[in-house]
Short mmCIF file of C-alpha atoms and ligand atoms in Angstrom, two decimals:
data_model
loop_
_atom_site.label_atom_id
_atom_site.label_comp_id
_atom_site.label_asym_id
_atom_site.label_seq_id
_atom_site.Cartn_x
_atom_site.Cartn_y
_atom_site.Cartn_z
CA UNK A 1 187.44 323.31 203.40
CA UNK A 2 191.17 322.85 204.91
CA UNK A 3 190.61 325.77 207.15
CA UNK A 4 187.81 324.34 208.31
CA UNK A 5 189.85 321.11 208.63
CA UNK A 6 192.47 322.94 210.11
CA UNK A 7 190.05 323.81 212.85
CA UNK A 8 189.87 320.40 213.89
CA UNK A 9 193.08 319.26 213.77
CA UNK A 10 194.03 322.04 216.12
CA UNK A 11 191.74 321.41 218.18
CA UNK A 12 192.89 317.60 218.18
CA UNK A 13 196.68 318.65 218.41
CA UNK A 14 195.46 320.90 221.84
CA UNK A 15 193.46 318.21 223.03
CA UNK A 16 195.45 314.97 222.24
CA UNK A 17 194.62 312.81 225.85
CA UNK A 18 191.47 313.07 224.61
CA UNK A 19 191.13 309.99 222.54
CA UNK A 20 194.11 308.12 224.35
CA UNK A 21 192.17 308.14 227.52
CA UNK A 22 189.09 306.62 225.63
CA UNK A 23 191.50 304.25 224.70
CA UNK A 24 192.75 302.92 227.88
CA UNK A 25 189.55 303.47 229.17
CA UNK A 26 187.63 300.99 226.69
CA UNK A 27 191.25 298.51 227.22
CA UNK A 28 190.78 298.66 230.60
CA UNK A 29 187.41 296.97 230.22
CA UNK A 30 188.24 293.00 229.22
CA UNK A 31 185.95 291.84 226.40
CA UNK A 32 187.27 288.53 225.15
CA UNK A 33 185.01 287.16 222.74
CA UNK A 34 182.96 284.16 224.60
CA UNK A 35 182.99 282.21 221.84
CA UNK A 36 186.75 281.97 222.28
CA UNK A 37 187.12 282.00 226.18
CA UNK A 38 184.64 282.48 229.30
CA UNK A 39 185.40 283.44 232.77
CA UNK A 40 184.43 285.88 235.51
CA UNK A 41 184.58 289.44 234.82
CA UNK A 42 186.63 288.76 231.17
CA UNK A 43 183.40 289.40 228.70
CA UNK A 44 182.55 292.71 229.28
CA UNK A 45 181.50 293.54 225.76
CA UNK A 46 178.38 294.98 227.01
CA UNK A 47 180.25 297.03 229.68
CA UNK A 48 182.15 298.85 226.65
CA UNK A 49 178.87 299.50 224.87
CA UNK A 50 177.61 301.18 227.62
CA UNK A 51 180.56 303.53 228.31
CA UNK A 52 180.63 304.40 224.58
CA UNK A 53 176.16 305.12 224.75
CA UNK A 54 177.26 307.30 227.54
CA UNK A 55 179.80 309.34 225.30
CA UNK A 56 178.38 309.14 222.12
CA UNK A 57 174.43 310.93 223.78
CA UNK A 58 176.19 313.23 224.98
CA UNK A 59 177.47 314.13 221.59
CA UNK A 60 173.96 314.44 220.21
CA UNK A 61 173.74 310.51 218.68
CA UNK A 62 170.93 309.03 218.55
CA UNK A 63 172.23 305.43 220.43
CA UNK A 64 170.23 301.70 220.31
CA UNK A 65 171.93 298.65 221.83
CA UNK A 66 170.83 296.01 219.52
CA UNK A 67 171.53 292.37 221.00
CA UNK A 68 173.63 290.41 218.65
CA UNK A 69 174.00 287.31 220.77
CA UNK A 70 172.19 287.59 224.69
CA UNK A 71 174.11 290.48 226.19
CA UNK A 72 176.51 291.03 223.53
CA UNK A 73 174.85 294.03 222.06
CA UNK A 74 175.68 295.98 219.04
CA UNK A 75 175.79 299.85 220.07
CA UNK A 76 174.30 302.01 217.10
CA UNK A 77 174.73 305.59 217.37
CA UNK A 78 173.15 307.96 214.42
CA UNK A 79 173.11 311.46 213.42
CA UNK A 80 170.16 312.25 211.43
CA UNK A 81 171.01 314.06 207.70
CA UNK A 82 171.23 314.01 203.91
CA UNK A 83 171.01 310.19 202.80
CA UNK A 84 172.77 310.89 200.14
CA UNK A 85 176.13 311.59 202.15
CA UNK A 86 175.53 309.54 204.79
CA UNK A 87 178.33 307.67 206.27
CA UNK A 88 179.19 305.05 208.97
CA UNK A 89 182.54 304.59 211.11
CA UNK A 90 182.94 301.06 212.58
CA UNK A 91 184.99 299.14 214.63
CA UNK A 92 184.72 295.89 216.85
CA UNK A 93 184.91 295.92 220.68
CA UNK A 94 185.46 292.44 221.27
CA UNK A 95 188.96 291.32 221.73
CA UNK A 96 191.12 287.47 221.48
CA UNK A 97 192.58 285.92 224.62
CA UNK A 98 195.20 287.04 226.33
CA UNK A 99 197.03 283.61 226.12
CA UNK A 100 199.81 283.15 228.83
CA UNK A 101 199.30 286.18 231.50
CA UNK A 102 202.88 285.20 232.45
CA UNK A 103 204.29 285.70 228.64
CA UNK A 104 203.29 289.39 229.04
CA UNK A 105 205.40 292.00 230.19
CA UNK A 106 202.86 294.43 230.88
CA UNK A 107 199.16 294.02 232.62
CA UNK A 108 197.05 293.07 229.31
CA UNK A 109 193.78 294.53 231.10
CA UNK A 110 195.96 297.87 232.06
CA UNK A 111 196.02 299.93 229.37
CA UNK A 112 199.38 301.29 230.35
CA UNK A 113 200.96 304.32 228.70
CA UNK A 114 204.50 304.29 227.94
CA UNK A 115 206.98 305.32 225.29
CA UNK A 116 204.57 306.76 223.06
CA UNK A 117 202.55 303.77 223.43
CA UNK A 118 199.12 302.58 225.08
CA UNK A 119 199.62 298.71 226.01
CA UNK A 120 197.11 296.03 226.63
CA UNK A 121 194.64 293.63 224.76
CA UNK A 122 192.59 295.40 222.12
CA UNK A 123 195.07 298.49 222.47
CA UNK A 124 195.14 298.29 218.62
CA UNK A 125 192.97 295.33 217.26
CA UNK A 126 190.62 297.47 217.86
CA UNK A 127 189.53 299.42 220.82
CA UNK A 128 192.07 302.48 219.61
CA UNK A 129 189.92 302.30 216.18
CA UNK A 130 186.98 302.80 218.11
CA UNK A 131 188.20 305.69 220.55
CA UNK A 132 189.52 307.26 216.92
CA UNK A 133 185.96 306.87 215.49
CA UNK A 134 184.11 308.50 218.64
CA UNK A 135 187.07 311.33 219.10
CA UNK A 136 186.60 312.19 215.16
CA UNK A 137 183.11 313.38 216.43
CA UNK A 138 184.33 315.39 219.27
CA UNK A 139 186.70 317.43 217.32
CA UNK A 140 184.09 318.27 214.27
CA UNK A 141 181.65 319.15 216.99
CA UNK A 142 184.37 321.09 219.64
CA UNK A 143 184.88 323.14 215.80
CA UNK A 144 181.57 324.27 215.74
CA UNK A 145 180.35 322.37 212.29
CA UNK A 146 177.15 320.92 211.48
CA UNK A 147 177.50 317.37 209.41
CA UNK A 148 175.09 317.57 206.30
CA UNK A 149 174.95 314.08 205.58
CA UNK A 150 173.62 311.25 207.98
CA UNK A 151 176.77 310.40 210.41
CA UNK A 152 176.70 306.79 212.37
CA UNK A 153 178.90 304.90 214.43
CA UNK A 154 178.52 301.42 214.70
CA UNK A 155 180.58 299.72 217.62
CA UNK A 156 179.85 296.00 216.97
CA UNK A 157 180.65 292.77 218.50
CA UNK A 158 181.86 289.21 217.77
CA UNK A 159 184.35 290.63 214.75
CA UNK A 160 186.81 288.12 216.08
CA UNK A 161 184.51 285.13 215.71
CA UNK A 162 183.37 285.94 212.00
CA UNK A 163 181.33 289.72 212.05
CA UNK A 164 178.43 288.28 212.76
CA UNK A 165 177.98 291.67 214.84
CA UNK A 166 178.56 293.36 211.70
CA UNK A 167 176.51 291.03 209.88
CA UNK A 168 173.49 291.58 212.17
CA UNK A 169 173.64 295.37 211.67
CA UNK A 170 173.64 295.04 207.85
CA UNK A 171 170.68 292.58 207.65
CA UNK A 172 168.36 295.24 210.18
CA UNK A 173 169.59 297.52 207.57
CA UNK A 174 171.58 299.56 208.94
CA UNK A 175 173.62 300.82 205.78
CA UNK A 176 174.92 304.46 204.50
CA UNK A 177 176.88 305.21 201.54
CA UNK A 178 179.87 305.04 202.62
CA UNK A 179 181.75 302.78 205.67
CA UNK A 180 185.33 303.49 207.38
CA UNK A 181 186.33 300.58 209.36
CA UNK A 182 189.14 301.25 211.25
CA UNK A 183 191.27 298.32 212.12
CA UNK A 184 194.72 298.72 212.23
CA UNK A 185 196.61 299.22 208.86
CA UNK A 186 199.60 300.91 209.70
CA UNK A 187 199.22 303.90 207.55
CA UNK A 188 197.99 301.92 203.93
CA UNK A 189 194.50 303.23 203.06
CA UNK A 190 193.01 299.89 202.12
CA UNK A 191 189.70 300.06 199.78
CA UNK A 192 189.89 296.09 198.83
CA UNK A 193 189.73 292.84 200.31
CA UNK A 194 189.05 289.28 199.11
CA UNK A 195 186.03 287.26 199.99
CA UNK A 196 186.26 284.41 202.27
CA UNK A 197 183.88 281.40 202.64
CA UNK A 198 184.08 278.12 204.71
CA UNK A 199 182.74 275.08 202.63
CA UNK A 200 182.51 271.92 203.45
CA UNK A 201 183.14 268.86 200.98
CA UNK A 202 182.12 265.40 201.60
CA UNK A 203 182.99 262.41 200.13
CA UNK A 204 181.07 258.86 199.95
CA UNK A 205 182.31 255.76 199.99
CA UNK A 206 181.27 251.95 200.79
CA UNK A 207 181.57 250.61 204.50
CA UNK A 208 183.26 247.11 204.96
CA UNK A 209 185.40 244.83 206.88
CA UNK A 210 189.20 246.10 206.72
CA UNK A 211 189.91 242.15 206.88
CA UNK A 212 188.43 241.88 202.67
CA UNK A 213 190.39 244.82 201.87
CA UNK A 214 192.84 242.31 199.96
CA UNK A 215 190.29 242.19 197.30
CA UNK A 216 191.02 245.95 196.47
CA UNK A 217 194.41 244.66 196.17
CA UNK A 218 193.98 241.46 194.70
CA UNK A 219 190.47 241.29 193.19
CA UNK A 220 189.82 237.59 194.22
CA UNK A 221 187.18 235.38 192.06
CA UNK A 222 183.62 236.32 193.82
CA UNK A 223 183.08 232.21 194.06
CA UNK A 224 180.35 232.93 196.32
CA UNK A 225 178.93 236.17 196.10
CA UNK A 226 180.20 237.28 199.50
CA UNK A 227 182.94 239.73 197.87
CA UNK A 228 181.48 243.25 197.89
CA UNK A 229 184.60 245.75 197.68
CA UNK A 230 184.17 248.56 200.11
CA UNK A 231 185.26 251.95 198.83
CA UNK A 232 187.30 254.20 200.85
CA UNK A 233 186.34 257.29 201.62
CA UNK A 234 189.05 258.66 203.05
CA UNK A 235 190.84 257.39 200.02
CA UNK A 236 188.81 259.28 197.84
CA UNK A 237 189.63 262.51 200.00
CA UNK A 238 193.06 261.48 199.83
CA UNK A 239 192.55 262.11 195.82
CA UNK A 240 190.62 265.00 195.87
CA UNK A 241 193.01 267.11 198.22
CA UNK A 242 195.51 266.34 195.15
CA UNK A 243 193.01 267.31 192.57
CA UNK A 244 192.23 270.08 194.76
CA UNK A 245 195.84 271.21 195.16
CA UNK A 246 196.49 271.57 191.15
CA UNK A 247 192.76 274.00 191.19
CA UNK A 248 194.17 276.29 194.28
CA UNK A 249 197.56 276.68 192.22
CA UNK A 250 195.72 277.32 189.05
CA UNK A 251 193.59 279.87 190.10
CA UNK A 252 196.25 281.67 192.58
CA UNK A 253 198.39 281.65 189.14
CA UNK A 254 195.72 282.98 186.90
CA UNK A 255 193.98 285.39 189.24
CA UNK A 256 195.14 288.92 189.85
CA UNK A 257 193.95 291.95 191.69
CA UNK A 258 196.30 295.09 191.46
CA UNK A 259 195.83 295.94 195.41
CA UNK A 260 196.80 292.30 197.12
CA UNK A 261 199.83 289.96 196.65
CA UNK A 262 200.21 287.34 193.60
CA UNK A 263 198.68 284.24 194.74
CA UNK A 264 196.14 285.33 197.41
CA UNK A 265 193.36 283.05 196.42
CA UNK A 266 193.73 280.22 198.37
CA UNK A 267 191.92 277.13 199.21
CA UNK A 268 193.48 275.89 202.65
CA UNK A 269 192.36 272.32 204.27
CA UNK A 270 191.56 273.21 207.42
CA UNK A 271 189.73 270.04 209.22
CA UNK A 272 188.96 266.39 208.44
CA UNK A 273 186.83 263.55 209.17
CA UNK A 274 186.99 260.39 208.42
CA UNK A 275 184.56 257.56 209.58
CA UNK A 276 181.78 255.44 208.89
CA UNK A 277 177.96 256.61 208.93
CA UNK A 278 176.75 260.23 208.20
CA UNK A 279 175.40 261.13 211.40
CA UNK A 280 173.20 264.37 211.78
CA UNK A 281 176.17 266.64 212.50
CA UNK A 282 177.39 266.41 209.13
CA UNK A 283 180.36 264.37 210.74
CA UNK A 284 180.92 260.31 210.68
CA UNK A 285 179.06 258.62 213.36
CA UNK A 286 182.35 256.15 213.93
CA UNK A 287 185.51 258.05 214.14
CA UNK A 288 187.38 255.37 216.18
CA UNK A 289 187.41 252.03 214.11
CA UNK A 290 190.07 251.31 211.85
CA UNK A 291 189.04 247.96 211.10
CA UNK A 292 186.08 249.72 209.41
CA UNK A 293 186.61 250.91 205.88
CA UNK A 294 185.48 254.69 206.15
CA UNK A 295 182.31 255.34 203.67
CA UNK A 296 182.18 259.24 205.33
CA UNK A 297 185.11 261.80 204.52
CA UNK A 298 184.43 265.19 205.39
CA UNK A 299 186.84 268.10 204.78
CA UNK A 300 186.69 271.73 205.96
CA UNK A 301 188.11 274.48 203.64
CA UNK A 302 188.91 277.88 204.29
CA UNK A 303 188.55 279.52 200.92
CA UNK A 304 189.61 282.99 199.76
CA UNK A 305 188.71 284.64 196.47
CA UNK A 306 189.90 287.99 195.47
CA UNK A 307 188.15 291.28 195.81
CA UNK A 308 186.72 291.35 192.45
CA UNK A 309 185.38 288.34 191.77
CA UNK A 310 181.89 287.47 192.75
CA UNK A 311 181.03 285.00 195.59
CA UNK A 312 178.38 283.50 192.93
CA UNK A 313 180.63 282.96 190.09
CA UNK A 314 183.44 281.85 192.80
CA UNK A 315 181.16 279.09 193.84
CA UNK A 316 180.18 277.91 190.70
CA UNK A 317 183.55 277.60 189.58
CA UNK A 318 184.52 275.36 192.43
CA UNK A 319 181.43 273.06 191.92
CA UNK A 320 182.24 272.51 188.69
CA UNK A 321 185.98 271.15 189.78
CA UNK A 322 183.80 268.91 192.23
CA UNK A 323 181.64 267.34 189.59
CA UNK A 324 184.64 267.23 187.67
CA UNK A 325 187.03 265.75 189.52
CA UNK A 326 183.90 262.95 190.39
CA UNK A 327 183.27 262.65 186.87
CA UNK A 328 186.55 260.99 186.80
CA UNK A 329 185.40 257.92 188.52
CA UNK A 330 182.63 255.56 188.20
CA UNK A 331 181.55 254.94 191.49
CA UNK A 332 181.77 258.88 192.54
CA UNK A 333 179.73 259.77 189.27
CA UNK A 334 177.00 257.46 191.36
CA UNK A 335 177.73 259.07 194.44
CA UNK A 336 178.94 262.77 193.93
CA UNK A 337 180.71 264.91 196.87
CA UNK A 338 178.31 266.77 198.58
CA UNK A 339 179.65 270.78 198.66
CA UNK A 340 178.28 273.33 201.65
CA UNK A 341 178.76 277.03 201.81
CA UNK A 342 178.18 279.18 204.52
CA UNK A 343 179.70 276.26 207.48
CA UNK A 344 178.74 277.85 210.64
CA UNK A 345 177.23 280.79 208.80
CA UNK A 346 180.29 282.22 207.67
CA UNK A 347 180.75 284.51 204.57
CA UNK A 348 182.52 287.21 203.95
CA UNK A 349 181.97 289.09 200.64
CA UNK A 350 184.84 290.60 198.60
CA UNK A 351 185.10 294.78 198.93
CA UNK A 352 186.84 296.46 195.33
CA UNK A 353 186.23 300.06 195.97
CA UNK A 354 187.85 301.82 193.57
CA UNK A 355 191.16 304.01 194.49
CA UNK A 356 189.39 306.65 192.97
CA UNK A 357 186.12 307.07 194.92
CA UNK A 358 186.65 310.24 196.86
CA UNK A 359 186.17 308.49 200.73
CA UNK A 360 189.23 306.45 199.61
CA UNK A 361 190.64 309.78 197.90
CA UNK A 362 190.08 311.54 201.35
CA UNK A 363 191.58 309.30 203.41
CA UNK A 364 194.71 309.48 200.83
CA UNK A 365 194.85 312.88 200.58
CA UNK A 366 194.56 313.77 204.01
CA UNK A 367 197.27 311.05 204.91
CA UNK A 368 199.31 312.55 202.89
CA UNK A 369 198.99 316.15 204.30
CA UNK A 370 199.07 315.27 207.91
CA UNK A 371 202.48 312.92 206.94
CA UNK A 372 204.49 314.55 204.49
CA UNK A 373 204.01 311.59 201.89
CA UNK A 374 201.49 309.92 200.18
CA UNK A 375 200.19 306.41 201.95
CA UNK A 376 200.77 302.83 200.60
CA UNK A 377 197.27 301.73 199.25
CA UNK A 378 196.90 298.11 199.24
CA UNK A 379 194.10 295.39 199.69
CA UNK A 380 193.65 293.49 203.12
CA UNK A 381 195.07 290.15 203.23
CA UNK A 382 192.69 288.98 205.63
CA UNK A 383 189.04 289.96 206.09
CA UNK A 384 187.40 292.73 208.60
CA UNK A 385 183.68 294.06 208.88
CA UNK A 386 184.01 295.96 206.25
CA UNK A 387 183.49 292.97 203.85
CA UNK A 388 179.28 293.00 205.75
CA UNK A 389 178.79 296.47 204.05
CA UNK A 390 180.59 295.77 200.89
CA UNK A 391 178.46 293.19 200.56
CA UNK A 392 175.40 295.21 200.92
CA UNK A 393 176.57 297.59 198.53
CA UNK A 394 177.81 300.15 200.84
CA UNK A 395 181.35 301.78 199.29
CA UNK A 396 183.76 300.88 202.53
CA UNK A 397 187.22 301.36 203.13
CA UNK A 398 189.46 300.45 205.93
CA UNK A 399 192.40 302.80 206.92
CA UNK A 400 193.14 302.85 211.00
CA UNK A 401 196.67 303.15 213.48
CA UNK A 402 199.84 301.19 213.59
CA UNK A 403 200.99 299.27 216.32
CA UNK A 404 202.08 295.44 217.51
CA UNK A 405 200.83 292.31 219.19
CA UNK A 406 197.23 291.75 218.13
CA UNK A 407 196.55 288.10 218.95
CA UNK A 408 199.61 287.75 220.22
CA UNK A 409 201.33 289.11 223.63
CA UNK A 410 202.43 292.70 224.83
CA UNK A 411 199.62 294.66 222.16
CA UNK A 412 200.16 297.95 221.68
CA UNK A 413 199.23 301.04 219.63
CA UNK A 414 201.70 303.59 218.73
CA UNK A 415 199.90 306.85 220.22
CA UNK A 416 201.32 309.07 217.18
CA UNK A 417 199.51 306.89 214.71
CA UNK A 418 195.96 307.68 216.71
CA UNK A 419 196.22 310.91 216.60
CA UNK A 420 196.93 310.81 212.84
CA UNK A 421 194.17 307.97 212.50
CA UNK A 422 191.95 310.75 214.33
CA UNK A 423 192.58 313.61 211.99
CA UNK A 424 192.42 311.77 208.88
CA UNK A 425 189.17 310.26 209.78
CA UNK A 426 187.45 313.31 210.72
CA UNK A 427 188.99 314.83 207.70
CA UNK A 428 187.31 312.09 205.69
CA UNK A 429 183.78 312.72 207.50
CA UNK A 430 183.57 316.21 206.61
CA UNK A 431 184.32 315.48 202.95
CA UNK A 432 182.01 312.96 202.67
CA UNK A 433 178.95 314.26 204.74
CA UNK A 434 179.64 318.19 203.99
CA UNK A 435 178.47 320.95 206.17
CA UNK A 436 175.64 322.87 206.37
ZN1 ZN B 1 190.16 293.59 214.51
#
């Protein structure tokens, strides 16, 4: 097998413009997510799609654009084999703003080439993932081998915005054994990654006039049974971000996963919203009235667990803090918080491969051939596709090219990483699909 790897890398190392011109060419091509920013000629995801259709037929794939969101297609390219070493490479197309044009120094639509670098929006986060994924290909096929085991590259959209691109690809089923994502990760072979859900908690209180708010100060005599004590919501909240403070630190103390920094399972406040009236939304009807005591507090969390716990067991833990945190008062014990998963469909399930499967040994072996030394393996702090087929039970890993500036100005990718992304990846699809 390393001859036959050898073959490849050769052929990359005599060939190396190959998948840094993909690059800039896919850079070149502005697809800023819509959900984050519209304007003429900036959400081109579809353009990409069809550029990568074009290369990937005439490397044999099979290729369906599969509409995610109206014309922001999912491109789905597959190479019919063995099911039992089948195998998909993904990465996202769709990119973040550009911000300030004026606080870069280069064009951010240019894909400019320069000091070992390729420059531009999406040069690493993750259009250079991409061109690695579709080069990989090339090279196996410029060798001369036949993959055994079904080979697919999925080139999603909407990553940026919560993988719903990924998302929709899972649910039609579109699974394998095995996933690569490759986002960047400077050089660390990365098999975990914590879950993350959005939930919503809201809390219910008692409208009333702010002018009889005295009586929660001063309970007056009720002479006249005209003294009904509102209850303030955003009071309550006020309480329960406390209570919830003293769960977050407990469970970042007493969790642990091997792969990801101490403390990693956070619970972060995100957005509130305090008023009076439930409306439809979910949100108070009355935002703007502070002689109104606030019977509606709403707060947003952005919640992380770590890669081996379960979503299920994650959420049932946190509902029981709820009822018992409202168990601690009378009136809330009558009216419990109200606790929503999934706010605006989001949910992203943890991924624990173990550092012993042999995709993950691949990718580490490889590495370490191709580099001299072995790589760092380490979870992902934040989350990627690769949670999607994790969740589905596909055994994922994420390992891609180093570079700078993702979400933030001048974005590049170092050029020596992507060719080293290239090999190892390729390296990794002929171990796990085999030849015939
Ligand atoms: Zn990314």
């Amino acid at each position: 097998m390393s001859d036959t790897k050898q073959a490849v890398w050769d052929a990359i190392d005599a060939d190396p413009d190959f998948v840094t011109e993909l690059t800039q060419e896919l850079v070149r091509i502005p697809s800023v997510n819509p959900k984050f920013e519209t304007g003429d000629g900036l959400n081109r995801e579809s353009d990409v799609q069809a550029i990568l259709e074009e290369r990937l037929k005439g490397l044999g794939f099979d290729t369906a654009q599969d509409e995610v969101f109206p014309n922001r297609p999912n491109l789905i390219a597959d190479l019919a084999g063995n099911e039992d070493r089948s195998l998909i490479l993904c990465g996202h197309i769709d990119v973040v703003p550009v911000g300030a044009r004026s606080d870069w120094s280069v064009d951010p639509w240019g894909g400019e080439r320069k000091d070992g670098r390729i420059y531009g929006r999406g040069a690493v986060d993750m259009k250079s993932g991409v061109a690695a994924c579709v080069a990989a290909y090339h090279f196996i096929r410029k060798a001369g081998l036949t993959l055994d085991g079904r080979f697919s590259i999925h080139s999603v959209v909407d990553e940026e915005a919560g993988g719903f691109g990924a998302m929709h690809a899972v649910r039609q089923g579109q699974l394998a054994k095995g996933a690569i994502v490759t986002e960047p990760t400077w050089g660390m072979v990365q098999p975990a990654e914590g879950g993350l859900e959005w939930v919503r908690v809201t809390l219910f209180g008692r409208s009333g006039h702010a002018g009889f708010r005295y009586n929660d100060i001063f309970p007056q005599p009720d002479v006249d049974g005209r003294l009904k004590p509102a209850i303030n919501a955003i009071e309550l909240a006020n309480r329960f971000l406390t209570a919830l403070r003293d769960f977050e630190q407990s469970r970042c103390r007493n969790n642990y996963h091997p792969l990801c920094p101490p403390g990693l399972s956070t619970i972060n406040p995100g957005v509130f919203h305090g008023g009076v009236g439930l409306g439809e939304d979910g949100l108070p009807q009355i935002r703007s009235n502070p002689a109104m005591t606030p019977d509606t507090a709403v707060i947003d969390l952005d919640y992380k667990y770590l890669p081996h716990e379960d979503s299920f067991e994650v959420r049932r833990e946190f509902e029981a803090f709820v009822k018992a945190f409202a168990d601690t008062d009378p009136w809330m014990r009558e009216h419990p918080p109200k606790v929503q998963w999934e706010l605006g469909g989001l949910h992203f399930p943890a991924m624990d491969t173990p550092v012993d499967h042999p995709l993950v040994q691949s990718l580490i072996g490889d590495h370490e051939i191709i580099e001299g030394k072995a790589p760092p393996i380490r979870g992902f702090d934040a989350v990627t596709d690769a949670a999607h087929y994790a969740g589905a039970g596909v055994d994922s890993v994420i390992y891609g090219p180093t570079g700078d500036g993702f979400h933030g100005i001048d974005e590049y990718v170092d050029i020596a990483s992507l060719l080293r992304v290239t090999k190892v990846v390729a390296g990794a699809v002929i171990d796990h699909c085999g030849l015939r």
